[in-house]
mmCIF file of N, CA and C in Angstrom:
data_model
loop_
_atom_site.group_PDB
_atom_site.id
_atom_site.type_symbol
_atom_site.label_atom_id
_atom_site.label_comp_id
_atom_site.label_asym_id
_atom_site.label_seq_id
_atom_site.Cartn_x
_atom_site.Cartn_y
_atom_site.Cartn_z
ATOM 1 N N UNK Q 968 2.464 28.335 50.686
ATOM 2 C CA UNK Q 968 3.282 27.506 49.846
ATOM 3 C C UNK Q 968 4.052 26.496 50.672
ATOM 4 N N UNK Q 969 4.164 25.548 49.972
ATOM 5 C CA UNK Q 969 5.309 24.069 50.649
ATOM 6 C C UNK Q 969 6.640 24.295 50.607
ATOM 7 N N UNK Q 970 7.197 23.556 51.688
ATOM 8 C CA UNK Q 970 8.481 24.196 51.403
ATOM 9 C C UNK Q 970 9.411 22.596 51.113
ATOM 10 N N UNK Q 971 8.920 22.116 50.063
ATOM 11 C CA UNK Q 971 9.476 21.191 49.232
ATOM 12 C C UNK Q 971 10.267 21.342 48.045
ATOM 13 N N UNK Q 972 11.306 20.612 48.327
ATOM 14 C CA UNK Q 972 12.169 21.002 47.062
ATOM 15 C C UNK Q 972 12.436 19.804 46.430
ATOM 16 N N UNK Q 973 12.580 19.945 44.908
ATOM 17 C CA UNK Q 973 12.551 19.108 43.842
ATOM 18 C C UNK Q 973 14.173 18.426 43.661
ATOM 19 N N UNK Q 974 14.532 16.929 43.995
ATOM 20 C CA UNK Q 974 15.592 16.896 43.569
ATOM 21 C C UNK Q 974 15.563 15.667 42.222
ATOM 22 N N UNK Q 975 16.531 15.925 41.820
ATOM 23 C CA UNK Q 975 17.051 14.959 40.367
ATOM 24 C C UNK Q 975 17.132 13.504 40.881
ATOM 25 N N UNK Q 976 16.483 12.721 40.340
ATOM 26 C CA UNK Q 976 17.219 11.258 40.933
ATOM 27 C C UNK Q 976 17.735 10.324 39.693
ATOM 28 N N UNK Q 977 19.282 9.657 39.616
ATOM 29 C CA UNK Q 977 19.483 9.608 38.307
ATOM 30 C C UNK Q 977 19.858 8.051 38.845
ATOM 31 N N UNK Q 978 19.235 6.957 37.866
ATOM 32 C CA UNK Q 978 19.196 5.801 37.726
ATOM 33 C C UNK Q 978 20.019 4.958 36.890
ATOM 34 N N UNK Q 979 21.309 4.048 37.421
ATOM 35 C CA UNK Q 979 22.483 3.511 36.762
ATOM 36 C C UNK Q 979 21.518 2.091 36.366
ATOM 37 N N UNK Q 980 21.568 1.839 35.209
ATOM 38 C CA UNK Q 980 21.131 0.827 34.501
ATOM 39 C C UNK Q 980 22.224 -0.161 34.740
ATOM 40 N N UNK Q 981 22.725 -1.312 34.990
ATOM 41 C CA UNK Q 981 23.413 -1.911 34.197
ATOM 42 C C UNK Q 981 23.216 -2.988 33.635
ATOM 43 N N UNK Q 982 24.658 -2.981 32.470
ATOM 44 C CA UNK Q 982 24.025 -4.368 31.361
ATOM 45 C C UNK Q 982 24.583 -5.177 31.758
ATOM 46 N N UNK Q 983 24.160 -6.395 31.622
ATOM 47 C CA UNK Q 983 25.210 -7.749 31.578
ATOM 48 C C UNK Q 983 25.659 -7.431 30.618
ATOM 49 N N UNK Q 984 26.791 -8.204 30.085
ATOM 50 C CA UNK Q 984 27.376 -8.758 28.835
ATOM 51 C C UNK Q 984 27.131 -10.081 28.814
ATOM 52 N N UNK Q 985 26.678 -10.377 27.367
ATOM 53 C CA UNK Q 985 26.366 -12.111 26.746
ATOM 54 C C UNK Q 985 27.877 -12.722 27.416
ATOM 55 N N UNK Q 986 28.051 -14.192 27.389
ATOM 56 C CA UNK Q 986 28.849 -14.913 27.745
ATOM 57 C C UNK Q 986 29.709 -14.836 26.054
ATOM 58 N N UNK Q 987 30.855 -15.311 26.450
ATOM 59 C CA UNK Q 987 31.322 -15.391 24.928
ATOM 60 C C UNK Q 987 30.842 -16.933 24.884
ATOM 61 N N UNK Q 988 30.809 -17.163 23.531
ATOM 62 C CA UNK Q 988 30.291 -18.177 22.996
ATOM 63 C C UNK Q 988 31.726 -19.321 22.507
ATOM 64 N N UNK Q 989 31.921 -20.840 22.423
ATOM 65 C CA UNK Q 989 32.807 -21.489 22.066
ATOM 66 C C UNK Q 989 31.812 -22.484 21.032
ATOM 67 N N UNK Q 990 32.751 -22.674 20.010
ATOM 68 C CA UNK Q 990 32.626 -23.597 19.111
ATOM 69 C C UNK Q 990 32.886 -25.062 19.660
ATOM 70 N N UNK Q 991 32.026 -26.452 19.524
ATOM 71 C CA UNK Q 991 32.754 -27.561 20.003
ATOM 72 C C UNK Q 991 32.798 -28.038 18.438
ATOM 73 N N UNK Q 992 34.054 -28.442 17.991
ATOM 74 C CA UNK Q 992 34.840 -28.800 16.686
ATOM 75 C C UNK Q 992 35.120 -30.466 17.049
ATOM 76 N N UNK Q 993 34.510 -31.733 15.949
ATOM 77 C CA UNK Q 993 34.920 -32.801 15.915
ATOM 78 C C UNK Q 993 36.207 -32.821 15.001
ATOM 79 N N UNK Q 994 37.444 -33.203 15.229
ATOM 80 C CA UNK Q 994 38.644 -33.694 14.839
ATOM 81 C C UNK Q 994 38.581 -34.743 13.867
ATOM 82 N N UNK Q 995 38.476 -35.295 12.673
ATOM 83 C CA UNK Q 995 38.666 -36.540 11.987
ATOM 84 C C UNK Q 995 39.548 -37.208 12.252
ATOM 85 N N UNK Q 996 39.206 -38.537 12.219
ATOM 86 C CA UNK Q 996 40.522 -39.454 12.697
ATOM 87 C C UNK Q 996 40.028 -40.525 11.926
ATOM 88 N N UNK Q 997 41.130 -41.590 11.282
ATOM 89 C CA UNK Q 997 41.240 -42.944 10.691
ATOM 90 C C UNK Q 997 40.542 -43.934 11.304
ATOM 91 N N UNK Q 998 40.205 -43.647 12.272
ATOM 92 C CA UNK Q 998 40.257 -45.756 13.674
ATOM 93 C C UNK Q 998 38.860 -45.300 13.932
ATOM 94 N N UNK Q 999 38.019 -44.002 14.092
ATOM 95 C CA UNK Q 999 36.719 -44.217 14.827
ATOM 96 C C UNK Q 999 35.485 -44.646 13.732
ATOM 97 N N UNK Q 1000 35.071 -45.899 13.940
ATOM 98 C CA UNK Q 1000 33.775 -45.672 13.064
ATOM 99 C C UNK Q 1000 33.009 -44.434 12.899
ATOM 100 N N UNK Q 1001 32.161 -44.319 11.921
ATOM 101 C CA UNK Q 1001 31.396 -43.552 11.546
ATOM 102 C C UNK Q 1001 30.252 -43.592 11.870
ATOM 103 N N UNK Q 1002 30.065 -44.905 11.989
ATOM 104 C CA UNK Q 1002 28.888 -45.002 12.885
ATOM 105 C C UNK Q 1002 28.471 -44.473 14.752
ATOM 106 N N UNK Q 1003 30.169 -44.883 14.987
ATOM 107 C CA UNK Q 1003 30.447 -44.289 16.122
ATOM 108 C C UNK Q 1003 30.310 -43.433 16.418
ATOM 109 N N UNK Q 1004 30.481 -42.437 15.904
ATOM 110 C CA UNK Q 1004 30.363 -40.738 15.741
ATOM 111 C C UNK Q 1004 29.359 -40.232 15.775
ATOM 112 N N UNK Q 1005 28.407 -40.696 14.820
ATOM 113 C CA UNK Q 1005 27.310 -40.282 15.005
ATOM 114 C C UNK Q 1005 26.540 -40.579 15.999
ATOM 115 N N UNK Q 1006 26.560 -42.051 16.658
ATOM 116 C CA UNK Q 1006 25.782 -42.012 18.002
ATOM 117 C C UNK Q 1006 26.563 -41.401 19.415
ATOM 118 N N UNK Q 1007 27.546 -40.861 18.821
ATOM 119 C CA UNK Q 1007 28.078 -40.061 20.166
ATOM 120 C C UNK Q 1007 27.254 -38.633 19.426
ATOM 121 N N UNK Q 1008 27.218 -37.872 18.605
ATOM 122 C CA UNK Q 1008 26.461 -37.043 18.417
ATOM 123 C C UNK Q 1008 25.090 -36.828 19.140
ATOM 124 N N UNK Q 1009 24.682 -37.872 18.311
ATOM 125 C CA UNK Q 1009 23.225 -37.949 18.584
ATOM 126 C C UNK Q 1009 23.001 -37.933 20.565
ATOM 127 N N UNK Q 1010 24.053 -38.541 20.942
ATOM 128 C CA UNK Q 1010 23.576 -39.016 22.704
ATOM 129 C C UNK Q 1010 23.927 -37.458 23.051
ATOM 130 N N UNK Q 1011 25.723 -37.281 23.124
ATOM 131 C CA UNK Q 1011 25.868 -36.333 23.530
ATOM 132 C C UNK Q 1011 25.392 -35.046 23.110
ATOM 133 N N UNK Q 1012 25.155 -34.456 22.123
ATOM 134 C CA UNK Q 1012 24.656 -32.990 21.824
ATOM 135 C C UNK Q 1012 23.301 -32.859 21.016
ATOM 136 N N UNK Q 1013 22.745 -34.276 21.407
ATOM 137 C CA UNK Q 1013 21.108 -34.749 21.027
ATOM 138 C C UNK Q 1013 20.876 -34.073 19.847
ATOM 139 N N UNK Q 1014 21.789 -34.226 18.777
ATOM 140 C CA UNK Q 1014 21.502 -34.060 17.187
ATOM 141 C C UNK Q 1014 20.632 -35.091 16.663
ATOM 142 N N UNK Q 1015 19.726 -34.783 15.757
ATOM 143 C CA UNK Q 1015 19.125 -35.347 15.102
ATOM 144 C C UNK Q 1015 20.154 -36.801 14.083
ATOM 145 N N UNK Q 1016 19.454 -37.879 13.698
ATOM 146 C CA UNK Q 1016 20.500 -38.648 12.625
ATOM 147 C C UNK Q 1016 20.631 -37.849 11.537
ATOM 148 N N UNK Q 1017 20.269 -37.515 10.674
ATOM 149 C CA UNK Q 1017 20.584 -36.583 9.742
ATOM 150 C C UNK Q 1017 21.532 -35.230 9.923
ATOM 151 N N UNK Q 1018 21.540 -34.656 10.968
ATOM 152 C CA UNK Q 1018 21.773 -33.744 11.155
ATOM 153 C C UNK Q 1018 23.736 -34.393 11.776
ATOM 154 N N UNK Q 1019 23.741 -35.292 12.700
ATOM 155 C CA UNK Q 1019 24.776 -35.785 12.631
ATOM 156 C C UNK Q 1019 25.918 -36.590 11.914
ATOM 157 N N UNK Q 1020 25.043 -36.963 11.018
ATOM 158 C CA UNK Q 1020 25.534 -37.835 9.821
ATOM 159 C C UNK Q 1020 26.228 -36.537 8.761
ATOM 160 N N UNK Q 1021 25.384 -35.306 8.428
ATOM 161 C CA UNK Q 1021 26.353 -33.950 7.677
ATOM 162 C C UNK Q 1021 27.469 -33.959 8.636
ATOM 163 N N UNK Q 1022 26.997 -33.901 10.096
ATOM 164 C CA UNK Q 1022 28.613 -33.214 10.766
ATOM 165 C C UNK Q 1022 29.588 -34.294 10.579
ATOM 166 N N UNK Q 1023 29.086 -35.459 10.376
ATOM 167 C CA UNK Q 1023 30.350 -36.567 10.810
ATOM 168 C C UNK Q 1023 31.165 -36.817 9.291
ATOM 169 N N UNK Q 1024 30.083 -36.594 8.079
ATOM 170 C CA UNK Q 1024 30.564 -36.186 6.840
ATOM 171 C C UNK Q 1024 31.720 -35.389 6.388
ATOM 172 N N UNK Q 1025 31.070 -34.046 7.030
ATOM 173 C CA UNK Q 1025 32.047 -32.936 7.281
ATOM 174 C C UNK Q 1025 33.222 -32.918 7.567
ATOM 175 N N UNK Q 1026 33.578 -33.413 8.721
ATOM 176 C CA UNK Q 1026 34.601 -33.795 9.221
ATOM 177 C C UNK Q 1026 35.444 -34.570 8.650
ATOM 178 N N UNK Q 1027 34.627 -35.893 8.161
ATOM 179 C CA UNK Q 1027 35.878 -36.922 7.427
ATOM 180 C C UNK Q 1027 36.500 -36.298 6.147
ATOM 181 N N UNK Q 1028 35.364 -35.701 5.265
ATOM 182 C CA UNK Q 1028 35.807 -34.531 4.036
ATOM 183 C C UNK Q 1028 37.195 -33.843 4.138
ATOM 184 N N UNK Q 1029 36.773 -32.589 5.176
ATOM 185 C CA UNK Q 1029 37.405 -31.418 5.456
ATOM 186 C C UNK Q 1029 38.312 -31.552 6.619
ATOM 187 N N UNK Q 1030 38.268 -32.777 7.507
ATOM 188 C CA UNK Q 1030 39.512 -32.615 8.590
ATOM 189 C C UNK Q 1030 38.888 -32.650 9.883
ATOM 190 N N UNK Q 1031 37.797 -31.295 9.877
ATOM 191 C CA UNK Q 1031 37.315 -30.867 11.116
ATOM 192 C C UNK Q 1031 35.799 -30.172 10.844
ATOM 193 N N UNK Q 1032 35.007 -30.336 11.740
ATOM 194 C CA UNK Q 1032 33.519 -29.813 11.599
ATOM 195 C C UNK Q 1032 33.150 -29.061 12.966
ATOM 196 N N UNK Q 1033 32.415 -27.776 12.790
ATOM 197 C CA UNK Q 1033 31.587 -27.784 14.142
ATOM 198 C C UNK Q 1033 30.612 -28.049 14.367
ATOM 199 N N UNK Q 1034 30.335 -28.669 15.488
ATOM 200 C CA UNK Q 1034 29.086 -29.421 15.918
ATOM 201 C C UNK Q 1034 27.996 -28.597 16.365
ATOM 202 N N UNK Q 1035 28.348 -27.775 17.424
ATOM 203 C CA UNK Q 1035 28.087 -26.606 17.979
ATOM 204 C C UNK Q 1035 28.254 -25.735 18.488
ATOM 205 N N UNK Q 1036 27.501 -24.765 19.335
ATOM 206 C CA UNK Q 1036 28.244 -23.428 19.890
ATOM 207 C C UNK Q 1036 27.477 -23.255 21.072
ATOM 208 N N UNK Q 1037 28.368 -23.130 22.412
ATOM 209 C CA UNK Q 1037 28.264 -22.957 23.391
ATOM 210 C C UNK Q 1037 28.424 -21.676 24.182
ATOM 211 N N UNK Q 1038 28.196 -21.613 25.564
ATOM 212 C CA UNK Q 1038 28.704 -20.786 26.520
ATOM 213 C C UNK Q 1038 30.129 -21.692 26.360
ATOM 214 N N UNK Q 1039 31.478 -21.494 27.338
ATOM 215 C CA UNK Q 1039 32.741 -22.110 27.529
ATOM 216 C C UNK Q 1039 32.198 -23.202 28.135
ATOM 217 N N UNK Q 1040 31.554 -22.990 29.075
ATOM 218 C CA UNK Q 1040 31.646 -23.865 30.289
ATOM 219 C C UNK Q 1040 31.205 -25.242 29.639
ATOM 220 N N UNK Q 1041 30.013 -25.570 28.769
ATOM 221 C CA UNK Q 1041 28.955 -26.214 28.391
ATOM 222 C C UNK Q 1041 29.744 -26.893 27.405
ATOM 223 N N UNK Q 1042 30.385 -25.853 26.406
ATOM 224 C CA UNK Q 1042 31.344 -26.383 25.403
ATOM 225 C C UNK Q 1042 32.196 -27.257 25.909
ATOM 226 N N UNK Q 1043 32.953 -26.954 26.924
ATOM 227 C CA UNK Q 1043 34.103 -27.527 27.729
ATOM 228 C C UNK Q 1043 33.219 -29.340 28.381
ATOM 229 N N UNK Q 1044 32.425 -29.221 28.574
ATOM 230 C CA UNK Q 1044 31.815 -30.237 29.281
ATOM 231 C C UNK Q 1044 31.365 -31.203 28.352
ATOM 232 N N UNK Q 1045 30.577 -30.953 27.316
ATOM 233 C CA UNK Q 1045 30.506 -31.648 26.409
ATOM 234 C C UNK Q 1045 31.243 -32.060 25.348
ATOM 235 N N UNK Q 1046 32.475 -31.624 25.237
ATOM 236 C CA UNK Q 1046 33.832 -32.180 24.627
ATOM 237 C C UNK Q 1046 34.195 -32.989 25.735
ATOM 238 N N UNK Q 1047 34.107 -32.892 26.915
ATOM 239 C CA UNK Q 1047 34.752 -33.730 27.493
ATOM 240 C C UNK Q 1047 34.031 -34.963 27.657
ATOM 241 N N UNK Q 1048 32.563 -34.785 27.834
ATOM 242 C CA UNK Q 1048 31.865 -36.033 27.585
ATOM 243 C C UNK Q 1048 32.077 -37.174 26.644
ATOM 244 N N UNK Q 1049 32.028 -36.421 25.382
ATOM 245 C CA UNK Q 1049 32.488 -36.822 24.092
ATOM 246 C C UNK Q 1049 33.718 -37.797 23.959
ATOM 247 N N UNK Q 1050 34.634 -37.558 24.746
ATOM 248 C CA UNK Q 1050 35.849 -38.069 24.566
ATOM 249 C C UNK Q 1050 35.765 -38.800 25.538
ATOM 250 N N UNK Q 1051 35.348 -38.815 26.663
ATOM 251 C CA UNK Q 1051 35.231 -39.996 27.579
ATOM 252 C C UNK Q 1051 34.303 -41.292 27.267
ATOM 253 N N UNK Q 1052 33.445 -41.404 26.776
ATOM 254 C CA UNK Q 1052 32.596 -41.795 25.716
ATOM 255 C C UNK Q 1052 33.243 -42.552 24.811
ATOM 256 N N UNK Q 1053 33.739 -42.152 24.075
ATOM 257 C CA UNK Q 1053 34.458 -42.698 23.032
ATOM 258 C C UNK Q 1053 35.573 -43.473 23.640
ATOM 259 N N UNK Q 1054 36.420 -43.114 24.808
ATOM 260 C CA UNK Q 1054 37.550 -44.011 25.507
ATOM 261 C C UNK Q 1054 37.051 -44.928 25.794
ATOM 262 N N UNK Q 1055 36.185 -45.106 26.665
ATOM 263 C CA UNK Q 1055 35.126 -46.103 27.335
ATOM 264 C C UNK Q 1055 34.820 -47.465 26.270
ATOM 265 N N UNK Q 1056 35.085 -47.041 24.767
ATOM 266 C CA UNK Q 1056 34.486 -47.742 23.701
ATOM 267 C C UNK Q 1056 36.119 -48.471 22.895
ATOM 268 N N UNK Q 1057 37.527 -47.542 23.832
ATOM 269 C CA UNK Q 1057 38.354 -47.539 22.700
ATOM 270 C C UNK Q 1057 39.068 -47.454 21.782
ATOM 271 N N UNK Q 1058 37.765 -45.652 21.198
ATOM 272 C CA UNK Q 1058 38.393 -44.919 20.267
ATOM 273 C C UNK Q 1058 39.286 -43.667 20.670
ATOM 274 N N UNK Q 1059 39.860 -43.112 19.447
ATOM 275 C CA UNK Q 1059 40.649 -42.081 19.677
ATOM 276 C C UNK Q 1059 39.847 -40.497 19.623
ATOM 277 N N UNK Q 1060 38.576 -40.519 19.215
ATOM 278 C CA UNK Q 1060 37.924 -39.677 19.106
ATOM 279 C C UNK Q 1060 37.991 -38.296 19.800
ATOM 280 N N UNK Q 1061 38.303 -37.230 18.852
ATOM 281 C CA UNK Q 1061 38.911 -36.188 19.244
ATOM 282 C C UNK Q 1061 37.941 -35.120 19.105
ATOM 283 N N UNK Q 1062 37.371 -34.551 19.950
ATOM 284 C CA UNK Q 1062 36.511 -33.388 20.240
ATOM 285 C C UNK Q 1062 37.142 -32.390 21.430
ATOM 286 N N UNK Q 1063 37.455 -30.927 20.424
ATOM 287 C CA UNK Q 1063 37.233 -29.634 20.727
ATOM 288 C C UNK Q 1063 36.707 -28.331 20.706
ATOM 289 N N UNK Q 1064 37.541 -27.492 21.876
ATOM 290 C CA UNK Q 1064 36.624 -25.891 21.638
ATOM 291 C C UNK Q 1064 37.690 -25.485 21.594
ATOM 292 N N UNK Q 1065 37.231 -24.092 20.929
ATOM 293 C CA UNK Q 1065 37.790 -22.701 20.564
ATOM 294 C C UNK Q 1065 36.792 -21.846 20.569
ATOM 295 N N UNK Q 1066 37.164 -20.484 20.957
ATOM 296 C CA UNK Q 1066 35.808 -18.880 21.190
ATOM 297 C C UNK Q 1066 35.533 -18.992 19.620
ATOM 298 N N UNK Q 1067 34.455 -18.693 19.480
ATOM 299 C CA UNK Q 1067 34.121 -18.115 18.521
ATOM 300 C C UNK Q 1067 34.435 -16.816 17.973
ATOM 301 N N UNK Q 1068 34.341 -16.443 16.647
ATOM 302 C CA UNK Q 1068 34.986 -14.812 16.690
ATOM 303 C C UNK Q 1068 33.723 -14.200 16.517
#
């Protein structure tokens, strides 16, 4: 007989956790065209025209719309695009984030 012995070998998995996710929310405002809006849509978060024209709707309606949903970082970057963009042009155009729940 062998003189081998059997041991246990126990294997730690670990998980990532998903990133939390942020909402980027357009602000309505009086002074920015509408037209404006939407081609900052369309450039910055490469929405379709239709698809930017509901959000920019939205917004003038209700106050505020979300555009989309990010990691932070991405969210954070592309609000900031957004608004630099729009300075560059002038406007007061107000784009933010908040986590999602």
């Amino acid at each position: 007989m062998s003189d081998t012995s059997t041991k246990q070998r126990t294997q730690t998995k670990l998980k990532t956790a998903r990133p939390k996710l942020h909402k980027v929310i357009l602000i309505n405002d009086d002074y920015t065209p509408r037209e404006f809006v939407v081609k900052v849509l369309e450039s910055v978060f490469r929405l379709g025209e239709p698809q930017a024209e509901s959000i920019m709707m939205t917004a003038h309606q209700k106050g505020a719309a979300v555009i989309a949903v990010y990691t932070k970082e991405i969210a954070e970057t592309k609000a900031e695009e957004a608004i630099e963009l729009s300075q560059q042009f002038g406007f007061p155009l107000m784009v933010t984030t908040e986590p999602e729940e």
